[in-house]
Amino acid sequence: MKFGYFDDAQREYVITRPDTPLPWINYLGCEAYFGLISNTAGGYSFYKDARLRRLTRYRYNNSPLDMGGRYLYIRDNNTGKYWSPTWMPTRVNLDEYECRHGQGYTSIASKFNGIKSSTRYFVPLGESLEIWQVTLTNESGSNVDLSLFSAIEFCLWDANDDATNFQRNYSIGQVEVVDEVIYHKTEYRERRDHFAYFACSEKLAGFDTIREDFLGAYRGWNEPAVVENGESCNSFANGWQPIGSHHVKVQLKAGEQRQIIFILGYQENPKDDKFDPPGSQIINKKSAKKALEKYLQPVNANKAFDELRDYWTMLLGKLQVTTPDEHTNRMVNIWNAYQCMVTFNMSRSASYFESGIGRGMGFRDSNQDLLGFVHMIPERARERILDLSATQLKNGGAFHQYQPLTKRGNNDVGSGFNDDPAWLVLGVSAYIKETGDWSILDELVQYENEPETETPLYEHLQRSIQYTLERLGPNNLPLIGRADWNDCLNLNCFSETPGQSFQTTTNKEGKVAESVFIAGLFVLACQEMEGLAEHYSESRQSTVETTFDLQPSAFYSNAASEMETTIWKAGWDGDWFRRAYDDFGHVLGSKENTEGQIFIEPQGICIMAGLGLDAAPSSGSGNAVKALDAVAEYLATPHGIMLQQPAFSQYYLHLGEISSYPPGYKENAGIFCHTNPWIMIAESLVGRGDQAFDYYTRINPSAREEISELHKCEPYVYAQMIAGKDAATHGEAKNSWLSGTAAWNYVAITQSILGIQPTLDGLEINPVIPSTWDGFSATRIYRGVTYHIRVTNPKHICKGVEKVIVNGKQIEGSLIRVDADAVTSEVNVEITMG
Ligand code: BGC
Ligand code: NOJ
């Protein structure tokens, strides 16, 4: 069953009924000011940091679902009847309803008793504010006398404190109201130099800033007393819960239309210019004035909206494809790319499953997120890489997370996730492959944000590799530390205390438990380093003394091949790659186990690192295919590939959080979508395009739209997890939006299946597609050059390039070198498979 449809021409998903199985959300803003918005206008806004600069309040895990938002109420003053044009919170049955989610904006339109309303929410580029453009049209056939009320609830900035420290917070709320603008200034009198404002383009009939005056005692947002009475209280908040509500009277003749604009914004003032007049306690409002005057004018708001649309046309234009599959086209061209931007911006901080309080920017997460984003705005990926690496520890390890506002490593979450450093190598390498900007390796970057610890970024990468080399266990495999990619495989944790965090509690020394996954990742990272090392020794600009010798690229190829030998010795189980060795030295992910016999992660990462692909029998030839066949046999379901099998039926002290989940959910044999693309990439590497694409389609949200009642989450973005076959709700998705799933699926479909892959030397095109396809075409903007690519597949094979013609000239191989003569600003590439 569907709850809407894709409007690909508009790049929108259109929701046609408000009661979706879960709130289906979207994001506003793409730079510093952000908002979450659901299909019924629920959600909240924040500036840069969802925890520390929360503008509006939202109540997670509430009933009714989705409480707190950008609410509007329309009241017919003749009858007293009122409704919400976005359905929530009044839930009055609307005669028509439609929500359109686009890139960075959402429009919700409805009709009730002949009154049409349409509200467009978006954040103009370069601004710290959001615009709500409300258009009311009277189609009732007679004149109407309406009241329009707005309503938001302010958050007292630190969302965690706001939800817990009531003894203080009930006494500190402060507002100002001047003309049509409500200012929220809690704590501005002391150490804060920022405030929020909520403005309206129309003359007000009244306003409210005290929540209980607006709602009435013991009432909810569904039936505010003020709206019921049609009369604001003009209340001024002192403490308690400050809100912002405007009341506008709107008389509309039959057929008449009116636009009303609301603006919610965030503003900072210089410390010594906070008050006007100086010495008073009144906010200096000059700084907010310009933006208000501008965007309260419909022409300027419209212009800003058009600019936002153009911006996204430009970003998405970096790669557009036309394949025989509509789900592929709309995900690659629109939604998956868009989700990559959102995950890049948010990491795992704020969604309808992440409270915005608990988690900052993840080290491994951000390095992976940029894989799907770097081609859109490489400059921002560069900045992110430098921020991340500045939190790296001197020993090469990493803080697991940092706070976006301070950009400092987060001590509460700590370090010791032994896979973290290797992801930095992958992130940096992807950036250079996209841009050719080798200068990033010479950037001087601190460790742990400490002044005078700077070394070239390249040395950070060296230390990342060194970190693993210095932490090998009894089998010579890398020690796992707190966990590796799988946060929930906590082999050193041994937690017996309810509620204790598996991630942060003190671990055993951890000198035994080893990870085959990190071993595979290490091989992959060494291969990337090999490429970087070759070039860096020639191009190095930095004159800063480094602690680390510049090792030749052979150092990395040797390290990789030694680790490969170790994997074949201790990490291969006969039919698939093993997962780990626990603290007792027992193997996990092996036929020897009764539960957790086979895990997806090592199959994906080891094959991606090339293990089992080559022809020499001594090095495990054919083993990649064997492992992938085992994945198909034991892990694949129609809804995607499960993380492991058999699921853990009970809690195992020596395994940690992974066994804490009921079977079929999350890391305990859920379909953890992040890992599925690794298998797609591995299938591409062994040339099985049909299988790779089949896996791609199983978790493609657009291809799952028809089963929305089961899938439950948004059909336009990936979710982190789909319940596995052991779960009662097999096929049900959770944790939509913020997941490495976005970046990796984008990489798998664009670089492995469609095979358009940036390399250090140029664009390589080597598709591994379904045999049924006649071919496909693509436009890719790469290092300033537009490549028009046409692939034909006359023999209906999955893999194999017979002929590559670049601007009319045939080239050897499938790598189009950036320095090739044929590469001008527009390049036509004709590829014949065969
Ligand atoms: C979740 C993981 C997540 C981790 C982050 C765990 O509880 O199951 O998916 O990565 O928390 O801290
Ligand atoms: C979500 C985390 O954000 C990510 O870092 C981790 O790899 C997966 N969960 C798997 O545990």
mmCIF file with all atom_site columns, N, CA, C and O in Angstrom, residues 44-47 49-58 60 154-159 350 355-357:
data_model
loop_
_atom_site.group_PDB
_atom_site.id
_atom_site.type_symbol
_atom_site.label_atom_id
_atom_site.label_alt_id
_atom_site.label_comp_id
_atom_site.label_asym_id
_atom_site.label_entity_id
_atom_site.label_seq_id
_atom_site.pdbx_PDB_ins_code
_atom_site.Cartn_x
_atom_site.Cartn_y
_atom_site.Cartn_z
_atom_site.occupancy
_atom_site.B_iso_or_equiv
_atom_site.pdbx_formal_charge
_atom_site.auth_seq_id
_atom_site.auth_comp_id
_atom_site.auth_asym_id
_atom_site.auth_atom_id
_atom_site.pdbx_PDB_model_num
ATOM 1   N N  . TYR A 1 44  ? 11.384 20.346 14.603 1.00 0.00 ? 44  TYR A N  1
ATOM 2   C CA . TYR A 1 44  ? 12.019 21.435 15.349 1.00 0.00 ? 44  TYR A CA 1
ATOM 3   C C  . TYR A 1 44  ? 13.186 22.000 14.559 1.00 0.00 ? 44  TYR A C  1
ATOM 4   O O  . TYR A 1 44  ? 13.570 21.466 13.519 1.00 0.00 ? 44  TYR A O  1
ATOM 5   N N  . SER A 1 45  ? 13.743 23.090 15.084 1.00 0.00 ? 45  SER A N  1
ATOM 6   C CA . SER A 1 45  ? 14.824 23.783 14.389 1.00 0.00 ? 45  SER A CA 1
ATOM 7   C C  . SER A 1 45  ? 15.996 23.997 15.321 1.00 0.00 ? 45  SER A C  1
ATOM 8   O O  . SER A 1 45  ? 15.828 24.065 16.537 1.00 0.00 ? 45  SER A O  1
ATOM 9   N N  . PHE A 1 46  ? 17.166 24.117 14.738 1.00 0.00 ? 46  PHE A N  1
ATOM 10  C CA . PHE A 1 46  ? 18.344 24.405 15.540 1.00 0.00 ? 46  PHE A CA 1
ATOM 11  C C  . PHE A 1 46  ? 19.406 25.089 14.683 1.00 0.00 ? 46  PHE A C  1
ATOM 12  O O  . PHE A 1 46  ? 19.334 25.081 13.457 1.00 0.00 ? 46  PHE A O  1
ATOM 13  N N  . TYR A 1 47  ? 20.348 25.689 15.379 1.00 0.00 ? 47  TYR A N  1
ATOM 14  C CA . TYR A 1 47  ? 21.445 26.346 14.679 1.00 0.00 ? 47  TYR A CA 1
ATOM 15  C C  . TYR A 1 47  ? 22.709 25.520 14.907 1.00 0.00 ? 47  TYR A C  1
ATOM 16  O O  . TYR A 1 47  ? 23.146 25.340 16.051 1.00 0.00 ? 47  TYR A O  1
ATOM 17  N N  . ASP A 1 49  ? 24.041 23.035 15.983 1.00 0.00 ? 49  ASP A N  1
ATOM 18  C CA . ASP A 1 49  ? 24.181 21.925 16.907 1.00 0.00 ? 49  ASP A CA 1
ATOM 19  C C  . ASP A 1 49  ? 22.815 21.608 17.508 1.00 0.00 ? 49  ASP A C  1
ATOM 20  O O  . ASP A 1 49  ? 22.240 22.422 18.226 1.00 0.00 ? 49  ASP A O  1
ATOM 21  N N  . ALA A 1 50  ? 22.334 20.402 17.219 1.00 0.00 ? 50  ALA A N  1
ATOM 22  C CA . ALA A 1 50  ? 20.967 20.053 17.621 1.00 0.00 ? 50  ALA A CA 1
ATOM 23  C C  . ALA A 1 50  ? 20.815 19.977 19.133 1.00 0.00 ? 50  ALA A C  1
ATOM 24  O O  . ALA A 1 50  ? 19.718 20.067 19.662 1.00 0.00 ? 50  ALA A O  1
ATOM 25  N N  . ARG A 1 51  ? 21.911 19.801 19.815 1.00 0.00 ? 51  ARG A N  1
ATOM 26  C CA . ARG A 1 51  ? 21.814 19.762 21.267 1.00 0.00 ? 51  ARG A CA 1
ATOM 27  C C  . ARG A 1 51  ? 21.975 21.147 21.893 1.00 0.00 ? 51  ARG A C  1
ATOM 28  O O  . ARG A 1 51  ? 21.167 21.564 22.707 1.00 0.00 ? 51  ARG A O  1
ATOM 29  N N  . LEU A 1 52  ? 22.996 21.862 21.494 1.00 0.00 ? 52  LEU A N  1
ATOM 30  C CA . LEU A 1 52  ? 23.368 23.076 22.226 1.00 0.00 ? 52  LEU A CA 1
ATOM 31  C C  . LEU A 1 52  ? 22.663 24.352 21.754 1.00 0.00 ? 52  LEU A C  1
ATOM 32  O O  . LEU A 1 52  ? 22.665 25.348 22.458 1.00 0.00 ? 52  LEU A O  1
ATOM 33  N N  . ARG A 1 53  ? 22.083 24.323 20.534 1.00 0.00 ? 53  ARG A N  1
ATOM 34  C CA . ARG A 1 53  ? 21.405 25.529 20.039 1.00 0.00 ? 53  ARG A CA 1
ATOM 35  C C  . ARG A 1 53  ? 20.051 25.165 19.453 1.00 0.00 ? 53  ARG A C  1
ATOM 36  O O  . ARG A 1 53  ? 19.756 25.431 18.310 1.00 0.00 ? 53  ARG A O  1
ATOM 37  N N  . ARG A 1 54  ? 19.233 24.577 20.292 1.00 0.00 ? 54  ARG A N  1
ATOM 38  C CA . ARG A 1 54  ? 17.895 24.154 19.852 1.00 0.00 ? 54  ARG A CA 1
ATOM 39  C C  . ARG A 1 54  ? 16.963 25.351 19.935 1.00 0.00 ? 54  ARG A C  1
ATOM 40  O O  . ARG A 1 54  ? 16.822 25.967 20.990 1.00 0.00 ? 54  ARG A O  1
ATOM 41  N N  . LEU A 1 55  ? 16.309 25.685 18.845 1.00 0.00 ? 55  LEU A N  1
ATOM 42  C CA . LEU A 1 55  ? 15.412 26.851 18.840 1.00 0.00 ? 55  LEU A CA 1
ATOM 43  C C  . LEU A 1 55  ? 14.013 26.526 19.320 1.00 0.00 ? 55  LEU A C  1
ATOM 44  O O  . LEU A 1 55  ? 13.377 27.312 20.006 1.00 0.00 ? 55  LEU A O  1
ATOM 45  N N  . THR A 1 56  ? 13.514 25.367 18.884 1.00 0.00 ? 56  THR A N  1
ATOM 46  C CA . THR A 1 56  ? 12.138 25.037 19.256 1.00 0.00 ? 56  THR A CA 1
ATOM 47  C C  . THR A 1 56  ? 12.090 23.661 19.899 1.00 0.00 ? 56  THR A C  1
ATOM 48  O O  . THR A 1 56  ? 12.973 22.836 19.711 1.00 0.00 ? 56  THR A O  1
ATOM 49  N N  . ARG A 1 57  ? 11.025 23.462 20.645 1.00 0.00 ? 57  ARG A N  1
ATOM 50  C CA . ARG A 1 57  ? 10.904 22.258 21.454 1.00 0.00 ? 57  ARG A CA 1
ATOM 51  C C  . ARG A 1 57  ? 10.167 21.169 20.687 1.00 0.00 ? 57  ARG A C  1
ATOM 52  O O  . ARG A 1 57  ? 9.242  21.440 19.936 1.00 0.00 ? 57  ARG A O  1
ATOM 53  N N  . TYR A 1 58  ? 10.597 19.956 20.923 1.00 0.00 ? 58  TYR A N  1
ATOM 54  C CA . TYR A 1 58  ? 9.940  18.805 20.309 1.00 0.00 ? 58  TYR A CA 1
ATOM 55  C C  . TYR A 1 58  ? 9.911  17.692 21.335 1.00 0.00 ? 58  TYR A C  1
ATOM 56  O O  . TYR A 1 58  ? 10.880 17.503 22.066 1.00 0.00 ? 58  TYR A O  1
ATOM 57  N N  . TYR A 1 60  ? 9.969  13.919 21.882 1.00 0.00 ? 60  TYR A N  1
ATOM 58  C CA . TYR A 1 60  ? 10.188 12.605 21.290 1.00 0.00 ? 60  TYR A CA 1
ATOM 59  C C  . TYR A 1 60  ? 9.332  11.553 21.958 1.00 0.00 ? 60  TYR A C  1
ATOM 60  O O  . TYR A 1 60  ? 8.969  11.674 23.112 1.00 0.00 ? 60  TYR A O  1
ATOM 61  N N  . PHE A 1 154 ? 9.260  27.569 22.283 1.00 0.00 ? 154 PHE A N  1
ATOM 62  C CA . PHE A 1 154 ? 10.710 27.779 22.287 1.00 0.00 ? 154 PHE A CA 1
ATOM 63  C C  . PHE A 1 154 ? 11.406 26.753 23.159 1.00 0.00 ? 154 PHE A C  1
ATOM 64  O O  . PHE A 1 154 ? 10.892 26.359 24.210 1.00 0.00 ? 154 PHE A O  1
ATOM 65  N N  . CYS A 1 155 ? 12.571 26.349 22.722 1.00 0.00 ? 155 CYS A N  1
ATOM 66  C CA . CYS A 1 155 ? 13.426 25.501 23.545 1.00 0.00 ? 155 CYS A CA 1
ATOM 67  C C  . CYS A 1 155 ? 14.458 26.422 24.189 1.00 0.00 ? 155 CYS A C  1
ATOM 68  O O  . CYS A 1 155 ? 14.921 27.376 23.560 1.00 0.00 ? 155 CYS A O  1
ATOM 69  N N  . LEU A 1 156 ? 14.820 26.135 25.441 1.00 0.00 ? 156 LEU A N  1
ATOM 70  C CA . LEU A 1 156 ? 15.765 27.023 26.132 1.00 0.00 ? 156 LEU A CA 1
ATOM 71  C C  . LEU A 1 156 ? 17.198 26.653 25.753 1.00 0.00 ? 156 LEU A C  1
ATOM 72  O O  . LEU A 1 156 ? 18.041 26.440 26.607 1.00 0.00 ? 156 LEU A O  1
ATOM 73  N N  . TRP A 1 157 ? 17.439 26.492 24.488 1.00 0.00 ? 157 TRP A N  1
ATOM 74  C CA . TRP A 1 157 ? 18.747 26.354 23.847 1.00 0.00 ? 157 TRP A CA 1
ATOM 75  C C  . TRP A 1 157 ? 19.417 24.998 24.009 1.00 0.00 ? 157 TRP A C  1
ATOM 76  O O  . TRP A 1 157 ? 19.652 24.323 23.019 1.00 0.00 ? 157 TRP A O  1
ATOM 77  N N  . ASP A 1 158 ? 19.782 24.629 25.227 1.00 0.00 ? 158 ASP A N  1
ATOM 78  C CA . ASP A 1 158 ? 20.428 23.325 25.392 1.00 0.00 ? 158 ASP A CA 1
ATOM 79  C C  . ASP A 1 158 ? 19.322 22.276 25.567 1.00 0.00 ? 158 ASP A C  1
ATOM 80  O O  . ASP A 1 158 ? 18.676 22.200 26.610 1.00 0.00 ? 158 ASP A O  1
ATOM 81  N N  . ALA A 1 159 ? 19.135 21.466 24.530 1.00 0.00 ? 159 ALA A N  1
ATOM 82  C CA . ALA A 1 159 ? 17.966 20.587 24.501 1.00 0.00 ? 159 ALA A CA 1
ATOM 83  C C  . ALA A 1 159 ? 17.984 19.569 25.636 1.00 0.00 ? 159 ALA A C  1
ATOM 84  O O  . ALA A 1 159 ? 16.932 19.134 26.105 1.00 0.00 ? 159 ALA A O  1
ATOM 85  N N  . ALA A 1 350 ? 20.482 14.380 14.551 1.00 0.00 ? 350 ALA A N  1
ATOM 86  C CA . ALA A 1 350 ? 19.068 14.740 14.719 1.00 0.00 ? 350 ALA A CA 1
ATOM 87  C C  . ALA A 1 350 ? 18.189 14.160 13.622 1.00 0.00 ? 350 ALA A C  1
ATOM 88  O O  . ALA A 1 350 ? 18.297 14.541 12.456 1.00 0.00 ? 350 ALA A O  1
ATOM 89  N N  . SER A 1 355 ? 17.819 11.807 18.894 1.00 0.00 ? 355 SER A N  1
ATOM 90  C CA . SER A 1 355 ? 17.186 12.910 19.607 1.00 0.00 ? 355 SER A CA 1
ATOM 91  C C  . SER A 1 355 ? 17.884 14.254 19.441 1.00 0.00 ? 355 SER A C  1
ATOM 92  O O  . SER A 1 355 ? 17.400 15.266 19.911 1.00 0.00 ? 355 SER A O  1
ATOM 93  N N  . GLY A 1 356 ? 19.048 14.243 18.798 1.00 0.00 ? 356 GLY A N  1
ATOM 94  C CA . GLY A 1 356 ? 19.777 15.503 18.672 1.00 0.00 ? 356 GLY A CA 1
ATOM 95  C C  . GLY A 1 356 ? 20.554 15.831 19.929 1.00 0.00 ? 356 GLY A C  1
ATOM 96  O O  . GLY A 1 356 ? 21.282 16.822 19.990 1.00 0.00 ? 356 GLY A O  1
ATOM 97  N N  . ILE A 1 357 ? 20.393 15.017 20.955 1.00 0.00 ? 357 ILE A N  1
ATOM 98  C CA . ILE A 1 357 ? 21.045 15.286 22.230 1.00 0.00 ? 357 ILE A CA 1
ATOM 99  C C  . ILE A 1 357 ? 22.270 14.400 22.399 1.00 0.00 ? 357 ILE A C  1
ATOM 100 O O  . ILE A 1 357 ? 23.329 14.838 22.823 1.00 0.00 ? 357 ILE A O  1
#
